[in-house]
Coordinates of C-alpha atoms in Angstrom, one line a residue:
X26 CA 107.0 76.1 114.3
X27 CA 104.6 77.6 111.1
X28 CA 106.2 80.5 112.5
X29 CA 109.7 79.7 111.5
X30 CA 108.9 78.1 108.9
X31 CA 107.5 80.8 106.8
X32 CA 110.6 83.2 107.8
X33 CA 112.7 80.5 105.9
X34 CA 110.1 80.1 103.0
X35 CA 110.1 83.8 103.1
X36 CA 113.4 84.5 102.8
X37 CA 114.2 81.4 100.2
X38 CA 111.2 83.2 98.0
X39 CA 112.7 86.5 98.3
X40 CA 116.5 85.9 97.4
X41 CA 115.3 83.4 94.7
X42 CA 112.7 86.1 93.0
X43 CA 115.5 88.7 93.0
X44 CA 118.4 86.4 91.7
X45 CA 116.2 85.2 89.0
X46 CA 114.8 88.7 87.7
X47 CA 117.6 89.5 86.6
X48 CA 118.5 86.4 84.6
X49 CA 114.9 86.6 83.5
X50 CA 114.1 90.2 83.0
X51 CA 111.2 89.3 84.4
X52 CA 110.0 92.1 87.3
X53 CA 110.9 90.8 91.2
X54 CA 107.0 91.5 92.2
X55 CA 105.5 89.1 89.5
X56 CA 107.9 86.0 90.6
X57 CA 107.4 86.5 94.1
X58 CA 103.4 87.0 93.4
X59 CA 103.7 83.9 91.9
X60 CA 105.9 82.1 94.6
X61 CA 103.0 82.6 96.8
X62 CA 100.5 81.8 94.5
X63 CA 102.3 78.5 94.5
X64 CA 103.0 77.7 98.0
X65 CA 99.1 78.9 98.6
X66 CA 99.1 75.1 97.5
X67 CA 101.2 73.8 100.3
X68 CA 98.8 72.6 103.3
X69 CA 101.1 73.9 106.3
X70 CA 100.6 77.4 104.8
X71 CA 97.1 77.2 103.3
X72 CA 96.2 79.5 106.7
X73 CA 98.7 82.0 106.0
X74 CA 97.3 85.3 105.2
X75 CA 98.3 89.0 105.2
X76 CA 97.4 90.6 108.2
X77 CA 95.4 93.9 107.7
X78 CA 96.9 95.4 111.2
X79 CA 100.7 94.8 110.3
X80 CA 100.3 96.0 106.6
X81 CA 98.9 99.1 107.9
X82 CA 100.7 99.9 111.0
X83 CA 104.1 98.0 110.3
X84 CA 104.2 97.5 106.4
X85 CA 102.8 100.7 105.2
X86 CA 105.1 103.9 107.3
X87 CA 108.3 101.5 107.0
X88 CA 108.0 101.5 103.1
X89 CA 106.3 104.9 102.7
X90 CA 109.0 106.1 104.8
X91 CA 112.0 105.1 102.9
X92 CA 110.5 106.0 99.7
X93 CA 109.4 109.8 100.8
X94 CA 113.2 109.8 101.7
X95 CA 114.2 109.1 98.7
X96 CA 111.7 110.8 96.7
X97 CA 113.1 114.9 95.0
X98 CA 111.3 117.4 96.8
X99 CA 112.1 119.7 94.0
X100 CA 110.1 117.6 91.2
X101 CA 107.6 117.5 93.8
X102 CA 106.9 121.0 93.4
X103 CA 107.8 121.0 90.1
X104 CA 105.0 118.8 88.9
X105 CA 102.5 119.4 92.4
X106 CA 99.5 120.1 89.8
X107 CA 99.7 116.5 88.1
X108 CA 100.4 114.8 91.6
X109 CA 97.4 116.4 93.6
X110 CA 95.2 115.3 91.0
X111 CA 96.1 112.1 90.5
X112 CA 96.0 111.6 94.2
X113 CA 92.6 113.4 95.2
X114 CA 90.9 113.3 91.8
X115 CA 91.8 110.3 90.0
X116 CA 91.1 108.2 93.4
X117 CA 87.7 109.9 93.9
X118 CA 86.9 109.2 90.1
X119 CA 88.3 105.2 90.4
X120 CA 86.4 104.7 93.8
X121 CA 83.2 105.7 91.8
X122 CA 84.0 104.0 88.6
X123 CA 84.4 100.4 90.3
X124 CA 81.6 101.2 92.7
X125 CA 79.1 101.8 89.3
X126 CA 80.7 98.3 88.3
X127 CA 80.3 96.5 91.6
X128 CA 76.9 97.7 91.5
X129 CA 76.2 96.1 88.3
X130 CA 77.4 93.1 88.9
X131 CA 74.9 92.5 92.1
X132 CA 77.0 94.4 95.3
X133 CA 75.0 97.1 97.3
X134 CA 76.2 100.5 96.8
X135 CA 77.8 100.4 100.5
X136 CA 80.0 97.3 100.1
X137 CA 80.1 98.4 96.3
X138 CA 82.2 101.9 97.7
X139 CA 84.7 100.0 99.8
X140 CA 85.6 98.0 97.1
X141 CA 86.2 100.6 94.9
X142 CA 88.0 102.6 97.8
X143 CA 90.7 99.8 98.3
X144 CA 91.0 99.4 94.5
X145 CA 91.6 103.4 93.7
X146 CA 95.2 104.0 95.3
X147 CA 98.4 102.8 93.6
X148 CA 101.0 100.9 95.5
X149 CA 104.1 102.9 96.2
X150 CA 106.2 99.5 96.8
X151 CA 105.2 98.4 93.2
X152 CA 106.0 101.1 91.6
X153 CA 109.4 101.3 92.7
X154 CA 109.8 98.3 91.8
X155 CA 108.6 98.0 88.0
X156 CA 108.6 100.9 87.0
X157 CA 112.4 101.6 86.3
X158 CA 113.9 102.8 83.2
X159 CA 111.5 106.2 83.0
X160 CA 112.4 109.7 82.9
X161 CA 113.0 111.4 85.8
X162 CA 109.8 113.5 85.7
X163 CA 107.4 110.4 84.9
X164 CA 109.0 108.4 87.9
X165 CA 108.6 111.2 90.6
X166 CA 105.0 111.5 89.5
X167 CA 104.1 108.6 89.7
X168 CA 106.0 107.9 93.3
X169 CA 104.6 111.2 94.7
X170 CA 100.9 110.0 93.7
X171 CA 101.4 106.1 95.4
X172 CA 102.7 107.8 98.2
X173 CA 99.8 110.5 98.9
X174 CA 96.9 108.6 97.1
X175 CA 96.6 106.0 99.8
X176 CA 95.5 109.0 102.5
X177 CA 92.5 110.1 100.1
X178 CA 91.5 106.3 100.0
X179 CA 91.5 105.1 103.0
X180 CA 89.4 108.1 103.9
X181 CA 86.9 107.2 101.7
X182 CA 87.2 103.7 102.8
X183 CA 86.5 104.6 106.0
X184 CA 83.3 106.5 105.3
X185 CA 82.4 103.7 103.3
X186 CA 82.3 100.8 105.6
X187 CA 81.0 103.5 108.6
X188 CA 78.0 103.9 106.1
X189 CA 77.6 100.3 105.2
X190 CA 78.0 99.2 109.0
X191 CA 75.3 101.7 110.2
X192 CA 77.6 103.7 112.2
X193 CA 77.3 106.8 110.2
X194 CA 75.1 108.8 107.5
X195 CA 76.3 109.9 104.5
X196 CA 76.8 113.4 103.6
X197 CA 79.0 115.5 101.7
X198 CA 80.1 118.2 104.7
X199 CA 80.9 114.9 106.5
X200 CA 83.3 113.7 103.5
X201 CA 84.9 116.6 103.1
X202 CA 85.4 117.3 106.7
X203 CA 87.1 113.9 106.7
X204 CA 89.4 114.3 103.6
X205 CA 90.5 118.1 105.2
X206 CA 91.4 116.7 108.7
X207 CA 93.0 113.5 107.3
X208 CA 95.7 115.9 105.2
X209 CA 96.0 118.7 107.6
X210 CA 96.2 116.6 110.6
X211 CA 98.7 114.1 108.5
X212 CA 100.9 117.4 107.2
X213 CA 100.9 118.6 110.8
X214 CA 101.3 115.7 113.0
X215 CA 105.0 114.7 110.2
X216 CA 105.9 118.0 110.4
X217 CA 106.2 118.0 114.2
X218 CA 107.5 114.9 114.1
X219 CA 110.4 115.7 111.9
X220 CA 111.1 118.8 114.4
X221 CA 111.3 116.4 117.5
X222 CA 113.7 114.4 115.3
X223 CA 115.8 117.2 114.4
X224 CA 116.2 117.9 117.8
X225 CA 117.2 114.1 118.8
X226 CA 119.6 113.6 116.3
X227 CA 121.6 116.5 116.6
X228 CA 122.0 115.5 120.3
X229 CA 123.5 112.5 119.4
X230 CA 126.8 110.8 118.3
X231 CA 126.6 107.4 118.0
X232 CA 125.5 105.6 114.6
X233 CA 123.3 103.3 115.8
X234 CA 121.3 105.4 118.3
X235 CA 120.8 107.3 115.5
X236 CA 119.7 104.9 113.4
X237 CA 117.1 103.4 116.4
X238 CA 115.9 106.9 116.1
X239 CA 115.4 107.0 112.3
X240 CA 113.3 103.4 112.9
X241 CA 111.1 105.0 115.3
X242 CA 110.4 107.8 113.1
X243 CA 107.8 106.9 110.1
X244 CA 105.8 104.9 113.4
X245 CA 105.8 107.7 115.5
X246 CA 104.2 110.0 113.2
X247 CA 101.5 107.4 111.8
X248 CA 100.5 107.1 116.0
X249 CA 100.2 110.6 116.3
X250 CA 98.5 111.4 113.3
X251 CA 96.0 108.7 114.0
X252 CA 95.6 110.3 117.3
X253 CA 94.5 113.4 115.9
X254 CA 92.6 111.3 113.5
X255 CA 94.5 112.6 110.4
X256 CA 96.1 110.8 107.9
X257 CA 99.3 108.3 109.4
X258 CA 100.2 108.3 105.9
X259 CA 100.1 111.8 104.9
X260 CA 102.5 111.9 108.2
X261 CA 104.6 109.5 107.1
X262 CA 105.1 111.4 104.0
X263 CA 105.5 114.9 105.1
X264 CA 108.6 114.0 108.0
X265 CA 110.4 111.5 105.2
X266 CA 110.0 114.7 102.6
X267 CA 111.0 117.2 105.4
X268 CA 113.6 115.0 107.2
X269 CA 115.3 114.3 103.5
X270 CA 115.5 118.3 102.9
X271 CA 117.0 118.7 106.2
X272 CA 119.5 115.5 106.7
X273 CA 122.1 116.1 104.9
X274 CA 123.1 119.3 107.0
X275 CA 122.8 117.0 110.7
X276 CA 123.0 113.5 109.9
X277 CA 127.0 112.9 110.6
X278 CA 128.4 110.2 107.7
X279 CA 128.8 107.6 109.7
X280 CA 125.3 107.3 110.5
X281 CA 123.9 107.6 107.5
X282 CA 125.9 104.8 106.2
X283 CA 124.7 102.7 109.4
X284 CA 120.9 103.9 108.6
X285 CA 120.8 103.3 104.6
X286 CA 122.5 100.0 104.9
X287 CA 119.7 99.2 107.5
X288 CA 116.9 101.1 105.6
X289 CA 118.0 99.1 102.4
X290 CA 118.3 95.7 103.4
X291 CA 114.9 95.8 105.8
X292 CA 112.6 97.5 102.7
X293 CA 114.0 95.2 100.1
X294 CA 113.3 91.7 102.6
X295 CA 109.5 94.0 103.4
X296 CA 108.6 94.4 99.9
X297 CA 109.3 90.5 98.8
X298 CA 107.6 89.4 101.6
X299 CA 104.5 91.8 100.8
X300 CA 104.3 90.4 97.1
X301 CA 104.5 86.6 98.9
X302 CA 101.6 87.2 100.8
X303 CA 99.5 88.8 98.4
X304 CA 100.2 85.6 96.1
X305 CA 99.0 83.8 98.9
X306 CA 95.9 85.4 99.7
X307 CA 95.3 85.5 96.6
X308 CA 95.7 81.2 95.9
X309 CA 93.5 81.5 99.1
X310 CA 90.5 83.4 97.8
X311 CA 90.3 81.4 94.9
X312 CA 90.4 78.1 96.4
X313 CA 87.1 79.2 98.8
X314 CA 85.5 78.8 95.4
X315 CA 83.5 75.8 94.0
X316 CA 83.8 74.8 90.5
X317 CA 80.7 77.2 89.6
X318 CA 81.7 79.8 91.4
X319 CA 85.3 80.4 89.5
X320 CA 84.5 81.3 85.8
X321 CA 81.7 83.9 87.6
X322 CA 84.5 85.6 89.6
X323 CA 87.0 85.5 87.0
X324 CA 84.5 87.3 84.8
X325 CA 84.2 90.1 88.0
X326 CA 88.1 90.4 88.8
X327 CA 88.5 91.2 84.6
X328 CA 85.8 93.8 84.3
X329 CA 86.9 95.2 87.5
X330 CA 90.5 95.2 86.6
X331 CA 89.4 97.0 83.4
X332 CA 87.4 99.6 84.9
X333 CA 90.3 100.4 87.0
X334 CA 93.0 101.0 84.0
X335 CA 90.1 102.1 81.6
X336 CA 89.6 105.0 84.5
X337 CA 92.9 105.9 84.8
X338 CA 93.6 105.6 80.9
X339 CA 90.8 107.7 80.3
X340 CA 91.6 110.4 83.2
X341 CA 95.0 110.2 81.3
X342 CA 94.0 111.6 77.9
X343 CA 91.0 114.0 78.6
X344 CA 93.1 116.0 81.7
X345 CA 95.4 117.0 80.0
X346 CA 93.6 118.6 77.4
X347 CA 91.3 120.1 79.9
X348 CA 94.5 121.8 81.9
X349 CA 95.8 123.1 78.3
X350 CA 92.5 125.0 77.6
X351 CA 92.5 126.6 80.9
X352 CA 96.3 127.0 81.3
X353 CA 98.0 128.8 78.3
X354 CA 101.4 129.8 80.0
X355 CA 104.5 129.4 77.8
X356 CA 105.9 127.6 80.7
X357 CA 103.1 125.2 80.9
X358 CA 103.5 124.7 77.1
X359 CA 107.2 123.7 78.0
X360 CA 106.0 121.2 80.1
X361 CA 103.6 119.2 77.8
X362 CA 103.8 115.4 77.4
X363 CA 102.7 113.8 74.4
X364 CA 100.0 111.3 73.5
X365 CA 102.3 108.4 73.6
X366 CA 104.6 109.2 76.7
X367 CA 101.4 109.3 78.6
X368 CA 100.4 106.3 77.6
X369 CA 103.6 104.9 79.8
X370 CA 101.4 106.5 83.4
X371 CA 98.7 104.9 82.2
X372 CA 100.2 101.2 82.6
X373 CA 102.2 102.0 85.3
X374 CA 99.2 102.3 88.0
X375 CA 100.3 99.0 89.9
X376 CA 97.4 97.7 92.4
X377 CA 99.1 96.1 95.7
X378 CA 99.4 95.1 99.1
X379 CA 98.0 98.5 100.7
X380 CA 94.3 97.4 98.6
X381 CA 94.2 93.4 99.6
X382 CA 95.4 95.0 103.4
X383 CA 91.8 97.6 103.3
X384 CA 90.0 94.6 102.1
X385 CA 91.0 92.3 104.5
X386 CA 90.2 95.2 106.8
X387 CA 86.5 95.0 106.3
X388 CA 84.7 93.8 109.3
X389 CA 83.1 90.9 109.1
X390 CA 79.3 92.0 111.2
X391 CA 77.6 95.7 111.0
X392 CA 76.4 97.3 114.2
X393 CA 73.0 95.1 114.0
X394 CA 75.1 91.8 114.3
X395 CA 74.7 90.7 110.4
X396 CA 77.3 90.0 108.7
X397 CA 78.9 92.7 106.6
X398 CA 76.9 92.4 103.0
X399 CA 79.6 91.2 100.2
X400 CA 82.6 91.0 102.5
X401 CA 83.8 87.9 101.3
X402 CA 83.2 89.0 97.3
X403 CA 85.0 92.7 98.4
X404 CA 88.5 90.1 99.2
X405 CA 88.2 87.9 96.0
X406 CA 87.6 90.8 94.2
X407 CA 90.5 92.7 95.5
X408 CA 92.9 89.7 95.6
X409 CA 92.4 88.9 91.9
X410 CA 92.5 92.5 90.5
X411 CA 95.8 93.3 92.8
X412 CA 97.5 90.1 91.0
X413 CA 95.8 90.9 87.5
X414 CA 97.7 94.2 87.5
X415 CA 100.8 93.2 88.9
X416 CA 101.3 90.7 86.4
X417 CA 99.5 91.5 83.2
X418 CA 100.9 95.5 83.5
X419 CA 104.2 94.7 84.8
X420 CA 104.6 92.1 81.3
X421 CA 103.3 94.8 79.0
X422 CA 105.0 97.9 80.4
X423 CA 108.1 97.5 79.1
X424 CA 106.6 96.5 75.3
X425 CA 104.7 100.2 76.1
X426 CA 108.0 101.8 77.1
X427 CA 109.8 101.2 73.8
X428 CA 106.7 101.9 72.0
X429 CA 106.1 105.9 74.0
X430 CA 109.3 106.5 72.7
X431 CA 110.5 108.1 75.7
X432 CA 113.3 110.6 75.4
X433 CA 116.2 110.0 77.1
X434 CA 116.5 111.9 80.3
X435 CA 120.3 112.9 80.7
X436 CA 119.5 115.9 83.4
X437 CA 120.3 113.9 86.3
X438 CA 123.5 112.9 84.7
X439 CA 124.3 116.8 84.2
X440 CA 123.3 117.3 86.9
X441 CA 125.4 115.1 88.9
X442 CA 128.5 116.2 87.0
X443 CA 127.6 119.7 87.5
X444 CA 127.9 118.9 91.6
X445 CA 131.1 116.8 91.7
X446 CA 132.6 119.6 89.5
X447 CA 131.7 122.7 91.8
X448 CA 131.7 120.7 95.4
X449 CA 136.0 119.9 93.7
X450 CA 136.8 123.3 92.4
X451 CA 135.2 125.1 95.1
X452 CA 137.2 123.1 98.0
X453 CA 140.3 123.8 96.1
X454 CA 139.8 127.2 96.0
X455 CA 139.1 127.3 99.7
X456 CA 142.1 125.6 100.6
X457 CA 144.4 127.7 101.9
X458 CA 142.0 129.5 104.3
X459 CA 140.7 125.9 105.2
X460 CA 144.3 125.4 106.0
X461 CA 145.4 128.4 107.8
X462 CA 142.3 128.0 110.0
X463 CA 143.0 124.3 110.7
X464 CA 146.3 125.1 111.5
X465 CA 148.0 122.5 109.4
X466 CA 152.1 122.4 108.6
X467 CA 153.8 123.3 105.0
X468 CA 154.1 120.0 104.5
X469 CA 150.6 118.8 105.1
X470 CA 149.0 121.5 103.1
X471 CA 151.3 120.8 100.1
X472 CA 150.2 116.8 100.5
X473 CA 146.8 117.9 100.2
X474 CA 147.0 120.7 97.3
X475 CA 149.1 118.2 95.5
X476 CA 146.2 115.5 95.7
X477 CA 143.2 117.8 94.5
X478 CA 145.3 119.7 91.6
X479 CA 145.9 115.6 90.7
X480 CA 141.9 114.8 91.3
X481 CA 140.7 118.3 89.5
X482 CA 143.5 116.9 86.8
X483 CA 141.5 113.4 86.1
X484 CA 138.4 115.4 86.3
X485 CA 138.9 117.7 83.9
X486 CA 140.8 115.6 81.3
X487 CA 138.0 113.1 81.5
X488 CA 135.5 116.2 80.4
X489 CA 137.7 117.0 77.7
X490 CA 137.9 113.4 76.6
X491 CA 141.0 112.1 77.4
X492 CA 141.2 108.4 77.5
X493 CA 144.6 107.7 78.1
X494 CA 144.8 109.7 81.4
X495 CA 141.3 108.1 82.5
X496 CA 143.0 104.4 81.7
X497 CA 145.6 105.5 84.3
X498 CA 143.5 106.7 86.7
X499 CA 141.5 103.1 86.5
X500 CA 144.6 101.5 87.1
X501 CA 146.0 103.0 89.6
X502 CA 142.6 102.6 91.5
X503 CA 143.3 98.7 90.4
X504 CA 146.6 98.2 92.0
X505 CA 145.2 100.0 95.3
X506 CA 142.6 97.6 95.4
X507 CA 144.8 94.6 94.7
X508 CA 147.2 96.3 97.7
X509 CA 144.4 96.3 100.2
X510 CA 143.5 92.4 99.2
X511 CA 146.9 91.9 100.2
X512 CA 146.6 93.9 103.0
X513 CA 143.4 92.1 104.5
X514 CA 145.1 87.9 103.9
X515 CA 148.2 89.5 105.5
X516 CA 146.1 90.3 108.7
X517 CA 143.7 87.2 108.3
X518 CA 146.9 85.2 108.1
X519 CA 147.9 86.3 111.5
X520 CA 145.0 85.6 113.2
X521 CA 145.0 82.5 111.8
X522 CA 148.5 82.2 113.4
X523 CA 147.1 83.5 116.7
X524 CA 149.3 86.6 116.4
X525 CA 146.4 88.5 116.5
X526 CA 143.3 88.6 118.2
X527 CA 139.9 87.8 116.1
X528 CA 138.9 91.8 117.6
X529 CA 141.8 92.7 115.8
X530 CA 141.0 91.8 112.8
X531 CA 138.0 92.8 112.7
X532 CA 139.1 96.6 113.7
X533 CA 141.1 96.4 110.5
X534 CA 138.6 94.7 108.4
X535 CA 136.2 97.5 109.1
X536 CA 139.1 100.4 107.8
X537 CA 139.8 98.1 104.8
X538 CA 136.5 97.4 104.0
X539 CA 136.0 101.4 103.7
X540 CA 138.8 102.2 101.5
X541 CA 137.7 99.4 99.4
X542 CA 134.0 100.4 98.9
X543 CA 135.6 104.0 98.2
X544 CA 137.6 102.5 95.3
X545 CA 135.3 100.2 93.7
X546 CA 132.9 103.2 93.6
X547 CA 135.3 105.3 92.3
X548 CA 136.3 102.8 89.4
X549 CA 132.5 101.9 88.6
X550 CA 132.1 105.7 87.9
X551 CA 135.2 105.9 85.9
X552 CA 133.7 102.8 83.8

């Protein structure tokens, strides 16, 4: 029944944490690190622990998945400069920096390198979830670098623990050998995935197919990348950037409303229960501990949890000044960020479930039969620095926001105007040829003219500030919402009468139900 049990616990912890961050303003991730942390205390789940196989082959392309589909391409290029050396760079250089201090403090320089290869990457899960409220440029940054930074780690972190098991030598051919098939074998293993899928999907015509197909996706192209033995999450990454560039022109409506509302729910219930089970490991690391054994470790987790934000605070303030000696373009110029903005990066560098999953990860003999020097320091280590900057950061970054000063970022607000505005006057314009080639009657095409010249109408009198014809609009779009409440008690009063069949209802439910999201989305954006 422990089984059971902790779906229920799970799922209690996970609507809980969400309800109350928002009465709180406290972030999701810390109440739900600390919901674990708590029920770490409860005997029937003092065994529970995060599984290193299903955080990185069921976990890790589910949420990486999702977020590459919903991460611009566009600022992707924009910015690729930043991003590639945060992901390759500032990993190689926070891998080293914690190994130095792991080193001090008594670990081997084998055991010493894995630790500092599961502490480099950020976590793509926690930064979508903290780090809200940023301009746009600053957020895909730091989404594009959790998303790729995990490849150059885990590369590392697999040469590490080869090394320190006996398996292989070190050598740099042999690490940059790795590093080049783990992205070229990632990129081309998602790109061919997102072609098969391409082809799939525009073979089919039913929603949920399609969606079975859009689950089977992000797996699919972690296997065959790690049959090529190249990065599953570079894969991952390349088909959700390539699938999210080509979508919108084969993806049918339908099914994309049937895949988000899946892809929504099942990342939001993936990511609380992540954040639960890192709490948990976490109460469970500790508690392994005697009395003289805490105020030691606490004393590690802090300088290692220091090393890893001094690294990245330091990397923040010396690159930039290095890329602005070498690179004196006017357009690079335009593109400077100042001393306090980038302050807001440096905080936002979350630790999480992908670095507690590579420490768990570490096997427990080497080839010899010993057992694997330091393991169990490499998982207290981890466990406490992943919670240390989850909670201490997440707290502090939005004191940091206010203080960076950011501007405000109105461009996608522009630009989202800019589209609703063309996509209207353009399909007015095309009109009557739509028509004529449709074939539609007089009086159908004068229905339809009438209702854009009246939507183009609203539009443009809103632009020119208009507020008593926007007050109209908002309550017409009020009475036809009241209409279709009426409509939908009307038809649940004759089921209840057993006029109607329960399948009835339903079949009218679902029309309603459209209209009604329609409407309410339409009146939130006239708010």
């Amino acid at each position: 029944m422990l089984g059971l049990e902790l779906v229920v616990v799970l799922g209690v912890c996970i609507l809980a944490s969400s309800v109350a961050s928002g009465r709180l303003r406290v972030a999701a991730p810390v109440l739900l690190v600390l919901c674990g942390a708590v029920l770490g205390f409860v005997p029937a789940l003092e065994s529970v622990s995060l599984p290193p196989e299903a955080m990185l082959l069921i976990f890790l392309p589910a949420l990486l998945y999702w977020e590459s589909l919903n991460t611009s391409l566009r600022e992707i290029r924009s910015n690729l400069r930043p991003i590639v050396l945060l992901s390759t760079l500032l990993v190689l250089a926070t891998a080293a920096a914690v190994a130095a201090v792991a080193h001090a403090l008594g670990l081997d320089w084998g055991p010493a390198w894995v630790l500092g290869a599961a502490l480099a990457p950020t976590d793509a899960t926690a930064v979508s979830a903290i780090a809200r409220g940023m301009p746009r440029r600053t957020t895909t940054i730091l989404r594009a670098e959790s998303l790729i930074n995990d490849g150059t780690a885990l590369v590392i972190y697999a040469i590490a623990v080869a090394i320190t098991t006996g398996e292989q030598q070190f050598s740099t051919g042999l690490v940059g050998f790795r590093l080049l098939l783990s992205y070229a074998g990632g990129a081309a293993a998602g790109l061919l995935v997102a072609w098969l899928v391409v082809q799939v999907r525009k073979r089919l015509d039913n929603p949920v197919h399609e969606t079975c197909v859009s689950i089977l996706t992000p797996f699919a192209a972690f296997l065959l990348a790690e049959l090529v033995h190249g990065s599953g999450v570079i894969a991952v990454v390349t088909c959700g950037l390539a699938l999210a560039r080509v979508g919108p022109r084969i993806v049918r409506a339908d099914a994309r409303q049937v895949s988000t509302a899946f892809w929504s729910i099942a990342t939001f219930l993936l990511n609380g229960a992540l954040f639960v089970l890192i709490g948990l490991q976490a109460n469970s690391a500790v508690r392994s501990l005697d009395g003289s054994e805490i105020l030691t470790a606490a004393g590690a987790i802090g300088l290692v949890a220091l090393t890893v934000a001094g690294t990245r605070l330091l990397w923040s303030y010396t690159t930039p000044y290095i890329i602005r000696a070498i690179d004196r373009r006017p357009q690079q110029r335009l593109r400077r960020v100042g001393a306090r903005q980038r302050l807001v990066s440096s905080a936002a560098g979350f630790r999480g479930a992908v670095s507690l999953a590579a420490a768990l990860a570490v096997p427990e003999t080497v080839v010899g039969g010993g057992p694997f020097p330091f393991r169990e320091e490499i998982v207290l280590i981890t466990s406490g620095v992943v919670v240390l900057t989850l909670v201490v950061q997440s707290v502090m970054l939005p004191s940091i926001i206010r203080f960076s000063q950011l501007p405000d970022d109105t461009a996608l607000d522009e630009e989202l105007r800019l589209a609703q505005a063309t996509a209207s006057e353009e399909a007015y314009e095309a009109l009557p040829s739509l028509a004529d080639k449709v074939g539609v009657s007089d009086v159908v095409y004068k229905r339809v003219l009438a209702e854009y010249e009246h939507h183009l109408e609203v539009r443009r009198a809103k632009e020119a500030g208009d507020d008593e014809v926007a007050q109209s609009e908002l309550e017409y779009t009020t009475l036809r919402l009241e209409l279709i409440a009426h409509k939908r008690a009307t038809v649940v009063r004759l089921r209840d009468e057993a006029t109607i069949d329960d399948t009835v209802l339903r079949a009218v439910q679902r029309r309603l139900d459209v209209e009604e999201v329609r409407l309410s989305r339409r009146e939130i954006e006239e708010d």
